[in-house]
Coordinates of N, CA and C in Angstrom, one line a residue:
X1 N 91.3 97.3 103.9 CA 91.3 96.1 103.8 C 92.6 95.7 103.0
X2 N 93.0 94.7 103.4 CA 94.6 94.2 102.9 C 94.3 93.5 101.8
X3 N 95.4 93.7 100.9 CA 95.1 93.3 99.3 C 96.6 92.1 99.2
X4 N 96.3 91.0 99.1 CA 97.5 90.1 98.9 C 97.8 90.1 97.7
X5 N 99.1 90.2 97.6 CA 99.9 90.0 96.6 C 99.4 88.3 95.9
X6 N 99.8 87.9 94.8 CA 99.8 86.6 94.3 C 100.3 85.7 95.5
X7 N 101.4 85.9 95.8 CA 102.4 84.8 96.8 C 101.8 84.7 97.7
X8 N 100.5 85.3 98.3 CA 100.0 85.2 99.8 C 100.7 86.1 100.6
X9 N 101.7 87.0 100.2 CA 102.6 87.5 101.3 C 102.1 89.2 100.9
X10 N 102.1 89.9 102.2 CA 101.7 91.1 102.3 C 102.9 92.3 103.0
X11 N 104.0 92.7 102.2 CA 104.9 93.3 102.8 C 105.6 93.0 103.8
X12 N 105.7 91.4 103.8 CA 106.1 90.2 105.2 C 105.2 90.2 105.9
X13 N 103.8 90.4 105.5 CA 102.7 89.9 106.1 C 102.5 88.5 105.5
X14 N 102.7 87.3 106.0 CA 102.0 86.2 105.7 C 100.6 86.0 106.0
X15 N 100.3 84.7 105.5 CA 98.4 84.4 105.5 C 98.0 84.5 107.6
X16 N 99.4 83.8 107.6 CA 99.3 83.6 109.6 C 98.7 85.0 110.2
X17 N 100.0 86.3 109.5 CA 99.8 87.3 110.3 C 98.2 88.1 109.9
X18 N 97.9 88.1 108.8 CA 96.7 88.4 108.1 C 95.6 87.9 108.6
X19 N 95.7 86.5 108.9 CA 94.6 85.9 109.7 C 94.4 86.6 111.1
X20 N 95.4 86.6 111.8 CA 95.4 87.1 113.3 C 94.8 88.8 113.6
X21 N 95.5 89.3 112.5 CA 95.2 90.9 112.4 C 93.5 90.7 112.1
X22 N 93.1 90.1 111.4 CA 91.6 89.7 111.3 C 90.8 89.2 112.2
X23 N 91.6 88.5 113.2 CA 90.9 87.9 114.5 C 91.1 89.1 115.2
X24 N 91.8 90.1 115.3 CA 91.7 91.4 116.1 C 90.2 92.0 116.3
X25 N 90.0 92.0 115.1 CA 88.6 92.7 115.3 C 87.5 92.0 116.1
X26 N 87.4 91.0 116.7 CA 86.7 90.6 117.5 C 86.9 90.5 118.9
X27 N 88.4 91.1 119.0 CA 88.6 91.2 120.5 C 88.1 92.1 121.1
X28 N 87.3 91.9 122.0 CA 86.6 93.0 123.2 C 87.6 93.8 123.9
X29 N 88.9 93.3 124.5 CA 90.0 93.7 125.3 C 90.6 95.0 124.4
X30 N 90.8 96.2 124.5 CA 91.3 97.1 123.9 C 93.0 97.1 124.0
X31 N 93.0 96.6 125.2 CA 94.7 96.5 125.6 C 95.3 95.4 124.7
X32 N 94.5 94.1 124.8 CA 94.9 93.0 124.1 C 94.6 93.5 122.7
X33 N 93.8 94.0 122.2 CA 93.8 94.1 120.8 C 95.0 95.3 120.3
X34 N 95.5 96.1 121.1 CA 96.3 97.0 120.5 C 97.7 96.0 120.4
X35 N 98.0 95.6 121.4 CA 99.4 94.6 121.5 C 99.0 93.5 120.5
X36 N 98.0 93.1 120.2 CA 97.7 92.1 118.9 C 98.4 93.0 117.7
X37 N 97.9 94.1 117.5 CA 98.1 94.9 116.3 C 99.8 95.3 116.5
X38 N 100.4 95.7 117.6 CA 101.8 95.8 117.4 C 102.7 94.5 117.7
X39 N 102.0 93.3 117.7 CA 102.5 92.2 117.5 C 102.7 91.8 116.0
X40 N 101.6 92.2 115.4 CA 101.7 92.0 113.9 C 102.7 92.7 113.5
X41 N 102.7 94.0 113.4 CA 103.4 95.1 113.0 C 104.8 94.9 113.1
X42 N 105.1 94.4 114.4 CA 106.7 93.8 114.7 C 107.1 92.6 113.8
X43 N 106.6 92.1 113.6 CA 106.5 90.9 112.9 C 106.9 91.0 111.5
X44 N 105.8 92.2 110.9 CA 105.6 92.4 109.7 C 107.1 93.3 109.4
X45 N 107.4 94.0 110.1 CA 108.7 94.8 110.1 C 109.9 94.0 110.1
X46 N 110.0 92.8 110.6 CA 111.4 92.0 110.8 C 112.1 92.1 109.3
X47 N 111.5 91.4 108.3 CA 112.4 91.6 106.8 C 113.3 92.5 106.7
X48 N 112.6 93.7 107.3 CA 113.3 95.0 106.7 C 114.2 95.3 107.9
X49 N 114.5 94.8 108.8 CA 115.1 94.9 110.1 C 115.2 95.9 110.8
X50 N 113.6 96.3 111.0 CA 112.9 97.4 111.6 C 112.5 97.0 113.0
X51 N 112.8 97.7 113.8 CA 111.9 97.1 115.6 C 111.4 97.9 116.1
X52 N 110.5 98.3 116.0 CA 109.8 99.4 116.7 C 109.7 99.3 118.3
X53 N 110.1 100.2 118.8 CA 110.2 100.2 120.7 C 108.7 101.4 121.2
X54 N 108.0 100.5 121.8 CA 106.7 101.0 122.7 C 107.2 101.8 123.4
X55 N 106.9 103.2 123.4 CA 106.9 104.2 124.3 C 105.7 104.5 124.7
X56 N 105.9 105.5 125.7 CA 104.7 106.6 126.1 C 103.5 105.8 127.1
X57 N 102.2 105.8 126.8 CA 101.4 105.5 127.9 C 101.0 103.9 127.5
X58 N 101.1 103.7 126.4 CA 100.7 102.0 126.1 C 101.8 101.2 126.7
X59 N 103.0 101.7 126.9 CA 104.2 101.0 127.5 C 104.2 101.3 129.1
X60 N 103.4 102.4 129.4 CA 102.9 102.5 131.1 C 102.5 101.5 131.6
X61 N 100.8 101.3 130.3 CA 99.7 100.6 130.3 C 100.3 99.1 130.7
X62 N 101.3 98.5 129.7 CA 101.6 97.4 129.7 C 102.4 97.0 131.1
X63 N 103.1 97.7 131.7 CA 104.0 97.7 132.6 C 103.1 97.4 134.1
X64 N 101.8 98.2 134.0 CA 101.0 98.1 134.8 C 99.8 97.0 135.0
X65 N 99.9 96.6 134.0 CA 98.7 95.7 133.7 C 97.6 96.0 133.6
X66 N 97.7 97.0 132.9 CA 95.9 98.2 132.4 C 95.5 99.1 133.6
X67 N 96.8 99.5 134.7 CA 96.2 100.3 135.7 C 96.3 101.9 134.9
X68 N 96.7 101.9 134.0 CA 96.6 103.1 132.9 C 96.0 103.0 131.8
X69 N 95.0 103.6 131.5 CA 94.2 103.4 130.3 C 94.4 104.3 129.0
X70 N 95.3 103.9 128.1 CA 95.6 105.0 126.7 C 95.0 104.6 125.9
X71 N 94.4 105.4 124.7 CA 94.0 105.3 123.7 C 94.8 104.7 122.1
X72 N 96.1 105.4 122.3 CA 97.0 105.5 121.3 C 98.3 104.8 121.1
X73 N 98.9 104.3 120.4 CA 100.3 103.4 120.8 C 101.4 104.6 120.2
X74 N 102.1 104.5 121.1 CA 103.5 105.5 120.6 C 104.7 104.6 120.5
X75 N 105.2 104.6 119.2 CA 106.5 103.9 119.0 C 107.6 104.9 118.5
X76 N 108.8 104.6 118.8 CA 109.7 105.2 118.3 C 110.2 103.8 117.2
X77 N 110.7 104.6 116.2 CA 111.0 103.7 115.1 C 112.6 104.2 114.0
X78 N 113.3 103.5 114.0 CA 114.1 104.2 113.6 C 114.1 103.9 111.5
X79 N 113.7 105.2 110.9 CA 113.5 104.8 109.4 C 111.8 104.3 109.7
X80 N 111.1 105.4 110.0 CA 110.0 105.6 110.4 C 109.4 105.5 108.7
X81 N 109.6 106.1 107.9 CA 109.1 105.8 106.6 C 109.0 104.8 106.4
X82 N 109.8 103.7 106.5 CA 109.3 102.3 105.7 C 108.2 101.6 106.6
X83 N 107.7 102.3 107.7 CA 106.6 101.8 108.6 C 105.5 102.0 107.7
X84 N 105.3 103.0 106.9 CA 104.2 103.5 106.4 C 103.5 102.8 105.5
X85 N 104.3 102.2 104.5 CA 103.8 100.8 103.7 C 102.9 100.0 104.5
X86 N 103.5 99.3 105.3 CA 103.2 98.1 106.3 C 101.8 98.7 106.8
X87 N 101.9 100.0 107.4 CA 100.6 100.6 108.1 C 99.4 100.6 107.1
X88 N 99.4 101.1 106.1 CA 98.3 100.9 104.6 C 98.1 99.9 104.4
X89 N 98.9 98.9 104.4 CA 98.2 97.5 104.1 C 97.7 96.7 105.2
X90 N 98.0 96.9 106.6 CA 97.2 96.5 107.5 C 96.0 97.1 107.8
X91 N 95.6 98.2 106.9 CA 94.2 98.9 106.8 C 94.0 100.2 107.9
X92 N 95.7 100.5 107.9 CA 95.7 102.0 108.6 C 95.7 103.1 108.0
X93 N 95.1 104.2 108.1 CA 95.1 105.3 107.2 C 95.4 106.6 108.2
X94 N 95.8 107.6 107.3 CA 96.0 108.8 108.3 C 96.0 109.9 107.1
X95 N 94.9 111.1 107.9 CA 94.7 112.1 107.1 C 95.9 112.9 106.9
X96 N 96.0 114.3 106.0 CA 97.0 114.9 105.8 C 97.1 116.0 107.0
X97 N 98.4 115.6 107.2 CA 98.4 116.7 108.6 C 98.3 116.3 109.8
X98 N 97.6 115.3 109.7 CA 97.8 114.6 111.2 C 99.1 113.6 111.5
X99 N 99.1 113.4 113.0 CA 100.0 112.8 113.3 C 100.0 110.9 113.3
X100 N 98.8 110.9 113.2 CA 98.2 109.5 114.2 C 97.6 109.0 112.9
X101 N 98.2 107.1 112.6 CA 97.5 106.6 111.8 C 96.4 105.7 112.8
X102 N 95.2 105.7 112.0 CA 94.0 105.1 112.7 C 93.7 103.9 112.0
X103 N 93.3 102.9 112.6 CA 92.3 101.6 112.0 C 90.9 101.4 112.6
X104 N 90.0 102.1 111.9 CA 88.7 101.9 112.0 C 88.3 100.8 112.4
X105 N 88.5 99.8 112.2 CA 87.6 98.4 112.6 C 88.4 98.3 113.6
X106 N 89.7 98.3 113.9 CA 90.3 97.9 115.2 C 90.1 99.0 116.2
X107 N 89.9 100.3 116.2 CA 89.6 101.1 116.9 C 91.2 101.5 117.4
X108 N 92.0 101.3 116.7 CA 93.5 101.6 117.4 C 94.2 102.6 116.4
X109 N 95.1 103.5 117.2 CA 95.6 104.4 116.7 C 97.2 104.3 116.9
X110 N 98.0 104.7 116.1 CA 99.2 104.5 116.1 C 99.9 105.8 115.8
X111 N 100.7 106.7 116.7 CA 101.8 107.4 116.3 C 103.1 107.0 116.5
X112 N 104.3 107.6 115.8 CA 105.6 107.4 115.7 C 106.3 108.8 115.5
X113 N 106.0 109.2 117.0 CA 106.6 110.7 117.4 C 108.0 110.8 117.0
X114 N 109.1 109.8 116.8 CA 110.7 110.3 116.7 C 111.0 108.7 116.1
X115 N 112.0 108.8 115.5 CA 112.7 108.1 115.3 C 114.2 107.2 116.3
X116 N 114.5 108.2 116.9 CA 115.3 107.7 118.1 C 115.2 107.8 119.4
X117 N 115.4 106.8 120.3 CA 115.0 106.6 121.8 C 116.1 107.6 122.3
X118 N 115.3 108.4 123.1 CA 116.0 109.4 123.9 C 116.7 108.9 125.2
X119 N 117.9 109.0 125.4 CA 118.9 108.3 126.4 C 119.2 109.6 127.5
X120 N 118.6 109.2 128.6 CA 119.2 110.2 129.8 C 120.8 110.1 130.0
X121 N 121.4 111.3 129.9 CA 123.0 111.3 130.6 C 123.3 110.7 131.4
X122 N 124.5 109.9 131.7 CA 124.7 109.7 133.0 C 125.2 110.8 134.1
X123 N 125.0 110.2 135.3 CA 125.1 111.3 136.4 C 126.6 110.8 137.1

């Protein structure tokens, strides 16, 4: 559960983001729920200048409008250590030695496999 500071702000998460995150617990569509979580995370990271990039299976699922179903969200984030406190305050946890952050109530897993988006060389 997220703990608010006295000013109602949580690591860049204002009341609107916290309420939206809470509303996602009632969202039945797993793709909408996952992208809602990604929207909250992206907005909460804005004040730090951090911009997560969606990669992997969920990116494919997005572009195929759900044609491929994936479970986790893979992100590339420069300075991924700055994401840790935001994920924790959003209610995500990670067991020692595991790669994925998981939110039990939302049934959403997030992995940040790299900090740099690989670019293919020009031919």
